[in-house]
Coordinates of C-alpha atoms in Angstrom, one line a residue:
M102 CA 0.1 -0.1 0.0
P103 CA 1.5 3.4 -0.9
K104 CA 2.7 5.5 2.1
K105 CA 0.4 8.3 3.2
G106 CA 2.6 11.2 2.9
I107 CA 2.5 14.9 3.3
S108 CA 2.5 15.5 -0.7
Y109 CA -0.2 12.7 -1.5
K110 CA -2.8 13.9 1.0
W111 CA -2.9 17.3 -0.9
V112 CA -2.8 15.6 -4.1
A113 CA -5.9 13.7 -3.2
L114 CA -7.6 16.9 -1.9
S115 CA -6.7 18.6 -5.1
C116 CA -8.4 15.8 -7.2
V117 CA -11.5 15.9 -4.9
T118 CA -11.7 19.7 -4.9
L119 CA -11.3 19.8 -8.8
A120 CA -14.4 17.5 -9.2
T121 CA -16.2 19.3 -6.4
L122 CA -15.4 22.7 -8.5
M123 CA -16.4 21.2 -11.7
G124 CA -19.6 20.0 -10.4
T125 CA -20.9 23.1 -8.7
I126 CA -19.7 25.5 -11.6
N127 CA -21.6 23.2 -13.9
G128 CA -24.8 23.5 -11.8
S129 CA -24.7 27.5 -11.1
I130 CA -23.6 28.1 -14.9
I131 CA -26.8 26.3 -16.0
L132 CA -28.8 28.2 -13.4
I133 CA -27.7 31.7 -14.8
S134 CA -27.5 30.7 -18.5
L135 CA -31.1 29.1 -18.8
P136 CA -32.3 32.4 -20.7
A137 CA -29.7 32.1 -23.3
I138 CA -29.9 28.4 -23.7
F139 CA -33.7 28.6 -24.1
K140 CA -33.2 31.2 -26.7
G141 CA -30.3 28.9 -28.5
I142 CA -32.5 26.2 -28.8
Q143 CA -35.3 28.2 -30.1
L144 CA -37.8 27.1 -27.2
N145 CA -40.3 30.0 -26.3
P146 CA -40.2 30.1 -22.5
M147 CA -43.9 31.0 -22.4
A148 CA -45.0 27.9 -24.2
P149 CA -47.4 25.6 -22.6
D150 CA -44.9 22.7 -22.0
A151 CA -41.7 24.9 -21.5
F152 CA -42.1 24.7 -17.7
Q153 CA -41.6 20.9 -17.6
Y154 CA -38.2 21.2 -19.6
L155 CA -37.2 23.9 -17.2
L156 CA -37.9 21.4 -14.1
W157 CA -36.1 18.5 -15.9
I158 CA -33.0 20.6 -16.6
L159 CA -32.8 21.9 -13.2
M160 CA -33.9 18.8 -11.3
G161 CA -33.0 15.7 -13.6
Y162 CA -29.3 15.9 -12.8
G163 CA -30.2 15.8 -9.0
L164 CA -32.6 12.9 -9.7
V165 CA -29.9 10.8 -11.4
T166 CA -27.3 11.3 -8.7
A167 CA -29.5 10.7 -5.7
A168 CA -30.8 7.4 -7.2
L169 CA -27.1 6.0 -8.0
L170 CA -25.0 7.7 -5.0
L171 CA -25.9 4.8 -2.6
S172 CA -25.2 1.8 -5.1
L173 CA -21.9 3.6 -6.1
G174 CA -20.6 4.0 -2.4
R175 CA -21.1 0.3 -1.8
L176 CA -19.3 -0.9 -5.1
A177 CA -16.5 1.4 -4.2
D178 CA -15.9 -0.3 -1.1
M179 CA -15.9 -3.6 -3.0
Y180 CA -13.8 -2.7 -6.0
G181 CA -12.0 0.5 -5.1
R182 CA -13.2 4.1 -4.7
V183 CA -10.4 5.8 -6.6
K184 CA -11.2 3.4 -9.7
L185 CA -14.8 4.7 -9.6
F186 CA -13.7 8.1 -9.0
Q187 CA -11.6 8.2 -12.0
L188 CA -14.3 6.7 -14.0
G189 CA -16.6 9.5 -13.0
F190 CA -14.2 12.3 -14.5
L191 CA -14.4 10.4 -17.7
I192 CA -18.3 10.0 -17.9
F193 CA -18.6 13.8 -17.0
A194 CA -16.3 14.7 -19.8
V195 CA -18.4 12.8 -22.4
G196 CA -21.8 14.2 -21.0
S197 CA -20.1 17.6 -21.3
I198 CA -19.1 17.3 -24.7
L199 CA -22.6 15.9 -25.9
L200 CA -24.3 19.0 -24.3
W201 CA -21.8 21.3 -26.1
L202 CA -22.8 19.5 -29.5
T203 CA -26.7 19.4 -28.9
P204 CA -27.8 19.3 -32.3
G205 CA -31.8 19.8 -31.8
T206 CA -33.7 22.7 -31.6
G207 CA -37.1 23.3 -29.9
E208 CA -38.5 20.5 -27.6
Q209 CA -36.2 18.3 -29.3
G210 CA -33.3 20.3 -28.3
A211 CA -34.5 20.5 -24.6
L212 CA -35.1 16.9 -24.5
E213 CA -31.4 16.2 -25.6
L214 CA -30.1 18.6 -23.2
I215 CA -32.0 16.8 -20.5
I216 CA -30.5 13.5 -21.6
F217 CA -26.9 14.8 -21.8
R218 CA -27.4 16.4 -18.4
M219 CA -28.3 13.1 -17.0
I220 CA -25.0 11.5 -18.5
Q221 CA -23.1 14.2 -17.0
A222 CA -25.0 13.3 -13.7
V223 CA -23.8 9.8 -13.7
G224 CA -20.2 11.1 -13.9
G225 CA -21.1 13.3 -11.1
A226 CA -22.3 10.8 -9.0
F227 CA -19.3 8.5 -9.6
T228 CA -17.1 11.3 -8.0
M229 CA -19.6 12.7 -5.4
A230 CA -20.0 9.1 -3.9
N231 CA -16.3 8.9 -3.4
G232 CA -14.7 12.2 -2.7
A233 CA -15.4 12.6 1.1
A234 CA -13.9 8.9 1.4
I235 CA -10.9 9.5 -0.7
I236 CA -10.2 12.8 1.6
T237 CA -10.8 10.6 4.7
D238 CA -8.6 8.0 3.6
A239 CA -5.7 10.5 2.7
F240 CA -5.7 12.6 5.9
P241 CA -5.2 11.7 9.5
A242 CA -8.1 12.2 12.0
S243 CA -6.6 15.3 13.4
E244 CA -6.9 17.0 9.8
R245 CA -10.2 15.7 8.3
G246 CA -12.1 18.8 9.3
K247 CA -9.7 20.9 7.8
A248 CA -9.4 19.1 4.5
L249 CA -13.2 18.5 4.3
G250 CA -13.6 22.3 4.9
I251 CA -11.3 23.1 2.3
N252 CA -13.3 21.3 -0.1
M253 CA -16.5 22.7 1.3
V254 CA -15.1 26.0 0.1
A255 CA -14.8 24.8 -3.5
V256 CA -18.6 24.1 -3.3
M257 CA -19.6 27.9 -2.5
S258 CA -16.7 29.1 -4.8
G259 CA -17.8 27.1 -7.7
Q260 CA -21.1 28.3 -7.4
F261 CA -20.0 32.1 -7.6
I262 CA -17.6 31.3 -10.3
G263 CA -20.1 29.4 -12.4
L264 CA -22.5 32.5 -12.0
I265 CA -19.9 34.8 -13.3
L266 CA -18.8 32.6 -16.1
G267 CA -22.5 31.9 -17.2
G268 CA -23.1 35.5 -17.3
I269 CA -20.0 36.4 -19.5
L270 CA -20.0 33.4 -21.7
A271 CA -24.0 33.1 -22.4
V272 CA -23.3 36.8 -24.0
Y273 CA -21.2 35.1 -26.7
H274 CA -22.9 31.8 -27.4
W275 CA -25.0 29.5 -25.1
R276 CA -22.8 26.6 -26.3
Y277 CA -19.8 27.8 -24.3
V278 CA -21.6 27.3 -21.3
F279 CA -21.3 23.5 -21.6
L280 CA -17.8 23.7 -23.2
I281 CA -16.4 25.3 -20.1
S282 CA -16.8 22.0 -18.3
V283 CA -14.9 20.2 -20.9
P284 CA -11.2 21.3 -19.7
F285 CA -12.2 20.6 -16.2
A286 CA -13.2 17.1 -16.9
I287 CA -10.2 16.2 -19.1
L288 CA -7.8 17.9 -16.7
G289 CA -9.5 15.8 -13.8
T290 CA -9.4 12.7 -15.7
I291 CA -5.8 13.0 -16.4
W292 CA -4.7 14.2 -12.9
S293 CA -6.6 11.3 -11.1
Y294 CA -5.4 8.6 -13.4
W295 CA -1.8 9.9 -13.0
K296 CA -1.8 10.7 -9.2
L297 CA -4.4 9.0 -7.4
K298 CA -3.7 5.9 -5.5
E299 CA -5.9 3.4 -3.4
L300 CA -5.1 3.8 -0.1
A301 CA -8.2 1.8 1.5
I302 CA -8.1 -1.8 1.9
P303 CA -11.1 -3.0 -0.3
A304 CA -13.9 -4.8 1.8
A305 CA -14.0 -8.4 1.4
K306 CA -15.4 -9.4 -2.1
T307 CA -19.0 -10.1 -1.5
G308 CA -22.3 -10.5 -3.7
I309 CA -23.9 -7.5 -5.2
D310 CA -27.4 -6.6 -3.7
Y311 CA -29.0 -6.6 -6.9
I312 CA -32.7 -6.7 -5.2
G313 CA -31.8 -4.0 -3.0
N314 CA -30.5 -1.9 -5.7
L315 CA -33.5 -2.3 -8.0
I316 CA -36.0 -1.6 -5.0
F317 CA -34.1 1.6 -3.9
I318 CA -33.4 3.1 -7.4
G319 CA -37.0 2.1 -8.6
G320 CA -38.5 3.6 -5.3
L321 CA -36.6 6.7 -5.3
T322 CA -36.8 7.4 -9.1
S323 CA -40.6 6.7 -9.0
L324 CA -40.9 9.2 -5.9
L325 CA -38.8 11.9 -7.4
I326 CA -40.6 11.7 -10.9
G327 CA -44.0 12.0 -9.1
I328 CA -42.6 14.8 -7.0
T329 CA -41.3 16.5 -10.3
Y330 CA -44.6 16.2 -12.4
G331 CA -46.7 17.4 -9.2
L332 CA -45.0 20.6 -9.9
M333 CA -46.5 20.9 -13.5
P334 CA -49.9 21.8 -14.4
Y335 CA -52.4 19.2 -14.9
G336 CA -55.6 19.9 -16.7
N337 CA -57.3 23.1 -15.4
D338 CA -55.3 22.7 -12.1
A339 CA -52.1 25.0 -11.7
M340 CA -50.4 22.0 -10.0
G341 CA -50.3 18.1 -10.9
W342 CA -50.8 16.7 -7.3
S343 CA -54.4 15.4 -8.2
S344 CA -53.1 13.6 -11.4
P345 CA -53.7 9.9 -10.9
W346 CA -50.1 9.2 -12.5
V347 CA -48.6 11.3 -10.2
I348 CA -50.5 9.9 -7.0
G349 CA -49.7 6.5 -8.5
S350 CA -45.8 7.3 -8.9
I351 CA -45.7 8.9 -5.3
V352 CA -47.4 6.0 -3.7
L353 CA -45.3 3.3 -5.6
G354 CA -42.2 5.0 -4.6
I355 CA -43.2 5.4 -1.0
L356 CA -44.1 1.9 -0.9
L357 CA -40.7 0.4 -2.4
L358 CA -38.9 2.8 -0.1
I359 CA -40.5 1.3 3.0
A360 CA -40.0 -2.1 1.7
F361 CA -36.4 -1.2 1.1
P362 CA -34.8 -1.6 4.8
L363 CA -36.9 -4.6 5.6
V364 CA -35.4 -6.2 2.6
E365 CA -32.0 -4.9 3.5
S366 CA -32.3 -6.3 7.0
R367 CA -32.7 -9.8 5.6
V368 CA -30.4 -9.9 2.4
K369 CA -26.7 -11.4 2.9
Y370 CA -24.7 -8.6 1.6
P371 CA -26.8 -5.3 2.0
M372 CA -25.9 -2.1 0.1
F373 CA -27.6 0.2 2.9
R374 CA -25.7 -0.4 6.1
I375 CA -28.8 0.1 8.2
D376 CA -26.4 -1.1 11.2
L377 CA -24.4 2.1 10.7
F378 CA -27.1 4.0 12.3
K379 CA -26.3 2.2 15.6
I380 CA -23.4 4.6 15.8
K381 CA -24.6 7.5 17.4
S382 CA -22.2 10.1 15.7
F383 CA -23.2 8.5 12.1
A384 CA -27.1 8.7 13.0
Y385 CA -27.6 12.1 14.3
A386 CA -25.1 13.8 12.0
N387 CA -26.9 12.3 9.0
L388 CA -30.3 13.1 10.5
A389 CA -29.1 16.7 11.2
S390 CA -27.8 16.9 7.5
T391 CA -30.9 15.8 6.0
T392 CA -33.1 17.9 8.0
S393 CA -30.8 21.0 7.1
A394 CA -30.9 20.2 3.4
I395 CA -34.7 20.2 3.5
A396 CA -34.5 23.5 5.2
R397 CA -32.1 25.1 2.8
G398 CA -32.3 23.8 -0.7
G399 CA -35.6 24.9 -2.0
V400 CA -35.6 28.0 0.3
M401 CA -32.6 29.4 -1.6
F402 CA -34.1 29.1 -4.8
M403 CA -37.1 31.0 -3.7
L404 CA -34.9 33.6 -2.6
I405 CA -33.3 33.9 -6.0
L406 CA -36.8 34.1 -7.5
L407 CA -37.4 37.1 -5.1
L408 CA -34.3 39.1 -6.3
Q409 CA -34.9 38.2 -10.0
G410 CA -38.8 38.6 -10.3
I411 CA -39.3 41.4 -7.8
W412 CA -36.5 43.3 -6.1
L413 CA -34.0 43.7 -9.1
P414 CA -36.7 45.0 -11.5
L415 CA -37.9 47.4 -8.8
H416 CA -34.6 49.0 -8.6
G417 CA -34.1 49.5 -12.1
Y418 CA -32.1 46.3 -13.7
A419 CA -33.3 45.1 -17.0
Y420 CA -35.3 41.7 -16.9
A421 CA -32.8 40.4 -19.1
D422 CA -29.7 41.2 -16.6
T423 CA -31.4 40.0 -13.2
P424 CA -30.3 36.4 -13.5
F425 CA -26.5 37.6 -13.5
W426 CA -27.1 40.2 -10.8
A427 CA -29.1 37.7 -8.5
G428 CA -25.8 35.7 -8.3
I429 CA -23.7 39.1 -7.4
Y430 CA -26.1 40.0 -4.9
M431 CA -26.0 36.3 -3.3
L432 CA -22.3 36.9 -2.7
P433 CA -22.3 37.7 1.0
M434 CA -23.5 34.3 1.4
T435 CA -20.6 32.9 -0.3
I436 CA -18.1 34.9 1.5
G437 CA -19.5 33.9 4.8
F438 CA -19.3 30.1 4.0
I439 CA -15.8 30.6 2.5
L440 CA -14.8 32.6 5.7
M441 CA -16.2 29.9 8.3
G442 CA -15.9 26.6 6.2
P443 CA -12.0 25.9 6.8
I444 CA -12.0 27.7 10.3
S445 CA -14.9 25.4 11.6
G446 CA -13.1 22.4 10.1
I447 CA -9.8 23.3 12.0
L448 CA -11.6 23.8 15.4
S449 CA -13.7 20.5 15.1
D450 CA -10.5 18.7 14.5
K451 CA -9.2 20.3 17.7
Y452 CA -12.4 20.6 20.0
G453 CA -14.9 18.4 18.3
P454 CA -18.0 18.9 15.8
R455 CA -20.8 18.8 18.4
W456 CA -21.3 22.6 19.4
I457 CA -19.7 24.1 16.3
A458 CA -22.1 22.3 13.9
T459 CA -25.0 23.0 16.4
G460 CA -24.1 26.8 16.7
G461 CA -24.0 27.0 12.8
M462 CA -27.5 25.7 12.8
A463 CA -28.7 28.1 15.6
L464 CA -27.5 31.0 13.6
V465 CA -29.1 29.8 10.3
T466 CA -32.5 29.5 12.2
L467 CA -32.0 33.2 13.5
C468 CA -31.3 34.2 9.9
F469 CA -34.4 32.5 8.4
I470 CA -36.4 34.3 11.1
G471 CA -34.9 37.5 10.0
L472 CA -35.6 37.0 6.4
A473 CA -39.3 36.4 7.2
T474 CA -39.5 39.9 8.6
L475 CA -38.3 41.7 5.4
N476 CA -40.5 43.5 3.1
F477 CA -40.3 43.0 -0.6
D478 CA -38.9 46.4 -1.1
F479 CA -36.1 46.0 1.6
E480 CA -32.8 47.9 1.8
Y481 CA -30.0 45.7 0.3
W482 CA -27.8 46.0 3.5
Q483 CA -30.4 44.0 5.5
L484 CA -30.6 41.1 3.0
G485 CA -26.6 41.2 2.7
V486 CA -26.0 41.0 6.3
L487 CA -28.4 38.0 6.9
L488 CA -27.2 36.2 3.8
F489 CA -23.5 36.8 5.2
L490 CA -24.8 35.2 8.6
M491 CA -26.4 32.5 7.0
G492 CA -23.2 31.6 5.1
C493 CA -21.1 31.7 8.2
G494 CA -23.7 29.4 9.9
S495 CA -23.9 27.0 7.0
G496 CA -20.2 27.0 6.8
M497 CA -20.0 26.2 10.7
F498 CA -22.2 23.2 10.1
A499 CA -21.2 21.7 7.0
S500 CA -17.5 20.6 7.1
P501 CA -17.8 19.6 11.1
N502 CA -20.7 17.6 10.4
S503 CA -19.1 15.8 7.3
S504 CA -16.2 15.0 9.1
S505 CA -18.1 13.4 12.1
I506 CA -19.9 11.2 9.8
M507 CA -16.7 10.0 8.1
N508 CA -14.8 9.9 11.4
S509 CA -17.5 7.4 13.1
V510 CA -17.3 4.5 10.5
P511 CA -14.7 1.7 10.1
P512 CA -12.2 2.6 7.2
Q513 CA -13.6 -0.2 4.9
D514 CA -17.1 1.1 5.1
R515 CA -16.2 4.8 4.2
G516 CA -17.3 4.4 0.5
V517 CA -20.9 3.2 1.6
A518 CA -21.0 6.0 4.2
S519 CA -20.1 8.7 1.8
G520 CA -22.9 7.4 -0.5
M521 CA -25.5 7.2 2.1
M522 CA -24.5 10.9 3.1
S523 CA -24.5 12.0 -0.1
T524 CA -27.8 10.3 -1.1
L525 CA -29.8 11.6 1.8
M526 CA -28.5 15.2 1.3
N527 CA -29.5 14.9 -2.5
S528 CA -33.0 13.4 -1.8
A529 CA -33.5 16.1 0.9
N530 CA -32.6 18.9 -1.6
T531 CA -35.1 17.5 -4.0
A532 CA -37.9 17.2 -1.6
S533 CA -37.2 20.7 -0.4
M534 CA -37.7 21.9 -3.9
A535 CA -41.1 20.2 -4.2
I536 CA -42.2 21.6 -0.7
F537 CA -41.3 25.1 -1.4
F538 CA -42.5 25.3 -5.0
T539 CA -45.7 23.8 -3.8
I540 CA -46.2 26.5 -0.9
I541 CA -45.3 29.3 -3.5
I542 CA -47.4 27.9 -6.2
V543 CA -50.5 27.5 -4.2
G544 CA -50.0 30.9 -2.8
I545 CA -49.6 32.6 -6.1
Q546 CA -52.7 30.7 -7.5
S547 CA -55.0 32.0 -4.9
A548 CA -53.9 35.6 -4.7
F549 CA -52.3 36.6 -8.1
P550 CA -55.6 37.2 -10.0
A551 CA -56.7 39.4 -7.2
A552 CA -53.6 41.4 -7.0
V553 CA -53.9 41.9 -10.7
Q554 CA -57.4 43.1 -10.5
N555 CA -56.7 45.7 -7.8
S556 CA -53.7 47.0 -9.6
L557 CA -55.5 47.5 -12.9
A558 CA -58.4 49.0 -11.3
S559 CA -56.2 51.4 -9.5
L560 CA -55.3 52.7 -13.2
G561 CA -59.0 53.5 -13.8
S562 CA -59.5 52.3 -17.1
A563 CA -62.7 50.8 -18.5
Q564 CA -60.8 48.9 -21.3
L565 CA -58.8 47.0 -18.7
G566 CA -61.3 44.2 -18.3
P567 CA -59.9 41.7 -20.8
L568 CA -56.5 42.4 -20.0
A569 CA -57.2 41.7 -16.4
A570 CA -58.7 38.5 -17.4
A571 CA -55.6 37.6 -19.4
L572 CA -53.1 38.5 -16.8
G573 CA -55.0 36.8 -13.9
A574 CA -55.4 33.7 -15.9
I575 CA -51.4 33.2 -16.1
P576 CA -50.6 29.9 -14.7
P577 CA -48.5 30.5 -11.5
T578 CA -45.8 28.2 -13.0
G579 CA -45.7 30.6 -15.7
A580 CA -45.4 33.7 -13.7
L581 CA -42.5 31.9 -11.8
F582 CA -40.9 30.7 -14.8
S583 CA -41.1 34.3 -16.2
A584 CA -39.5 35.7 -13.0
F585 CA -36.8 33.1 -12.9
L586 CA -35.6 33.6 -16.6
G587 CA -35.7 37.3 -16.2
Y588 CA -38.6 37.7 -18.7
N589 CA -41.3 40.0 -18.5
P590 CA -44.5 38.4 -19.8
I591 CA -46.4 41.7 -20.4
D592 CA -45.2 42.0 -24.1
A593 CA -46.5 38.2 -24.7
I594 CA -49.7 38.8 -23.1
L595 CA -50.5 42.0 -24.9
S596 CA -49.5 40.5 -28.2
A597 CA -52.1 37.7 -27.5
L598 CA -55.0 40.1 -27.0
P599 CA -57.6 40.6 -29.8
A600 CA -56.3 43.7 -31.8
S601 CA -59.3 45.6 -30.9
V602 CA -58.8 45.1 -27.3
A603 CA -55.3 46.0 -27.4
S604 CA -55.8 49.2 -29.2
S605 CA -58.3 50.2 -27.1
I606 CA -55.9 50.4 -24.1
P607 CA -55.0 53.9 -23.4
Q608 CA -51.2 55.0 -24.0
N609 CA -50.6 56.0 -20.3
V610 CA -51.9 52.6 -19.0
L611 CA -49.6 50.8 -21.5
A612 CA -46.8 52.8 -20.2
V613 CA -47.5 51.7 -16.8
L614 CA -47.9 48.0 -17.7
H615 CA -44.3 48.3 -19.6
S616 CA -42.6 49.9 -16.6
H617 CA -40.2 48.2 -14.6
D618 CA -42.0 48.1 -11.7
W619 CA -45.8 47.3 -12.5
F620 CA -45.5 43.5 -12.9
P621 CA -42.8 43.1 -10.1
R622 CA -45.2 44.9 -7.5
T623 CA -48.1 42.8 -8.6
L624 CA -46.0 39.7 -8.4
A625 CA -45.0 40.6 -5.1
D626 CA -48.7 41.0 -3.5
A627 CA -49.3 37.5 -4.3
F628 CA -45.6 36.1 -3.7
M629 CA -44.4 37.5 -0.4
P630 CA -47.2 35.6 2.0
S631 CA -46.1 32.4 0.5
L632 CA -42.3 33.2 0.5
R633 CA -42.7 34.2 4.3
I634 CA -44.3 30.9 5.2
S635 CA -41.3 29.1 3.6
F636 CA -38.9 31.1 5.6
I637 CA -40.8 30.3 8.8
I638 CA -40.7 26.5 7.7
G639 CA -37.1 26.7 7.0
A640 CA -36.4 28.3 10.7
I641 CA -38.4 25.4 12.2
L642 CA -36.6 22.8 10.3
S643 CA -33.0 24.4 11.0
G644 CA -33.9 24.4 14.7
I645 CA -34.7 20.9 14.7
A646 CA -31.2 20.4 12.7
A647 CA -29.6 22.1 15.5
V648 CA -31.1 19.8 18.2
L649 CA -30.3 16.8 16.2
S650 CA -26.7 17.9 15.9
A651 CA -26.4 18.7 19.6
M652 CA -27.4 14.9 20.2
R653 CA -24.7 13.3 18.4
G654 CA -22.4 13.4 21.5
E655 CA -18.7 14.3 21.8
K656 CA -16.0 13.7 19.3
Y657 CA -15.9 10.0 18.0
V658 CA -13.3 8.7 15.8
H659 CA -13.6 5.1 14.9
E660 CA -9.9 4.2 14.6
A661 CA -9.3 5.8 18.0
S662 CA -12.5 4.7 20.0
G663 CA -13.9 1.5 18.4
P664 CA -17.4 0.7 19.1
A665 CA -17.5 2.4 22.4
N666 CA -19.6 5.5 20.9
S667 CA -22.0 3.1 19.1
M668 CA -25.6 2.7 20.3
T669 CA -25.3 -1.0 20.8
A670 CA -21.9 -2.9 20.9
T671 CA -22.4 -4.5 17.6
A672 CA -22.4 -1.1 15.7
G673 CA -20.5 -1.1 12.2
V674 CA -20.5 -5.0 12.0
P675 CA -23.4 -6.3 9.6
E676 CA -25.4 -9.1 10.8
A677 CA -24.6 -11.3 7.6
K678 CA -20.8 -11.0 8.7
K679 CA -20.7 -11.8 12.2

C-alpha cells in the first residue's frame, strides 16, 4: 500500500476539490444561463410545455445522482473508490462534450439537453459518492475537518464562479456554457489517473445486492419523478398533485422505499448499511444534515426568485440582466461560507464537531427568522447581512458535520458511508424544492388574480377588463418561470390579445404596464405571503437540525475509539458478517 505522505494527501484533496469545483460550476452556470440556452435552442419560455423542460433541466441531474449514490458507494468499498472516482471524471467529460454538441432545437433540443445532463449526472455521482471517502483515507483524523472544510469552500466558490462565467459566456454563445466544463473534466481525468492511489483496503469481496439496488433505485426514482410532475400543471389545475399518474408514482415510490430497509435487513450483503445507524455520531449527524438540506435547498431557490422577479426590476435592472445580478447579490452568503468553512473544520479537529455544527444551525435558524421579517422592497444591506450570517452558519455546520460522519465509520465502510450521506442530502434537496415550490405556487394561484384586478383597477380604465382576465389567467408556474428567466410576460400577453382590445388600451396605461415596476409589485403582493411561510418553515427545520446536531455526543473517531460510541456493541458490524 502506498505510504500516506504529506504530498499525497494534498494531491488527493486537489483531485476531489477539482471534481467538486467542476460539479458546482456546472450547476450554477446552467442556472444563470437558462435564458440564453432557451433562446439558443429556439424554445419559447412561455410555451405551455416549456415549464416541464425547465424542471427537468434543473432537477434531472439531482434525480440521477440521488438514485445512484448509494449503489456506487457500496461498489466503491468492494472494487476500489479511486477507480470509480476516475471513471466519474471520464463520464462527466463525455456528457459535457455531448451538451456542447447538442444538435436539436425546440422541444427536441430541450429533451437532448436533459438526456445529456443525465449522462453528466452519472459521472458526477461517481465522483460525489467517493470524494469524501478519498479525503478521509488520505488525511489523518486530526486534519480531516480542515481538509473537508477546504473542499466545502470549493462548493461555494464554484457556485459563484459559475454565475460569473455563465453571465459572461452566455453573451457570446450558449454552447460555451457547456464547453467550459470540458477542460475541467479532461484535466481531472488525467490528473486522477496519474496521481490518485488506492489507499483503502477493499472490503472483502461479497455479492452485489441486486434486489436492494432495484428496489431503492426504483422507489427513489418513482418518488422523485412523481414529485417533479406534481409541480407541473394538470388539466385546469395549476399543479399536478391530483393527477392519477402522479399519485400512483408517489405511492409506488413510498411503498418501495418502505420495503427497502425490510429487504436490506434480510439480505446477506446489504447495500444500505442500516447497522451504521447504531453509531450515534453517524446517525444524528446524518439526520441533522438531511433536515438542514430540506430547510435550505428550496428556500434558497425561492430567494433567487425574489431577487430576479421582484427586487432587482424594482431597482431599475433590466429583466434580461436579473439572473446575473441575482448571483452577484447572493455573494455575501458565499463569502460567509468561504470564511467559516475551513475555520470550523480546523476547530472541529481540535474541539470536536458537536457544538460548532450546532451553533452554525442555530445561527441559520435566526437568519431564516430575519428573512421572514423583510418587506419585498427591503434595503439591500438588510438582506446582505442576513445572507452573510447564513453563509457563516452553513459553513460552521457543513465541514464539522461531514467529518463527524466520516470519522465515525470503519475505514472499509467509508465508501458506503459517503454514498449514504450524499444520497440523503440530494434526496432532501429535491424534496425541499418540491415542498417550497408547492407552497409558493399554491399561494400565487390564490392571490395573483386578485392582485392583478386591484392593480389594474387603480389605473381607472374601463378597457382593462380583458387584460385583467388575461393576466389573472397566467398559470402560477408561468409567472414563476418568467421571473426566474428574467422575462417580463407583459409583451407576450399584450400580443396575444385581440387587436381591437389591445388598441383600446390607453397609452398612459400601456406605459405603466411596460414600466419596470408594475409587474414586480403586482407579483410581490401574491408572492411574499407564501415566501414568508417558506422562511418560517426553514427556521423550524433548521432549529430541529440544531437539536439533532447537539444529540450526536462528543467527538468520536472510529480508529481511536472503536465501537464505544455506538448505540449498541455491534455497531459497524453487519449481521451477515458476524
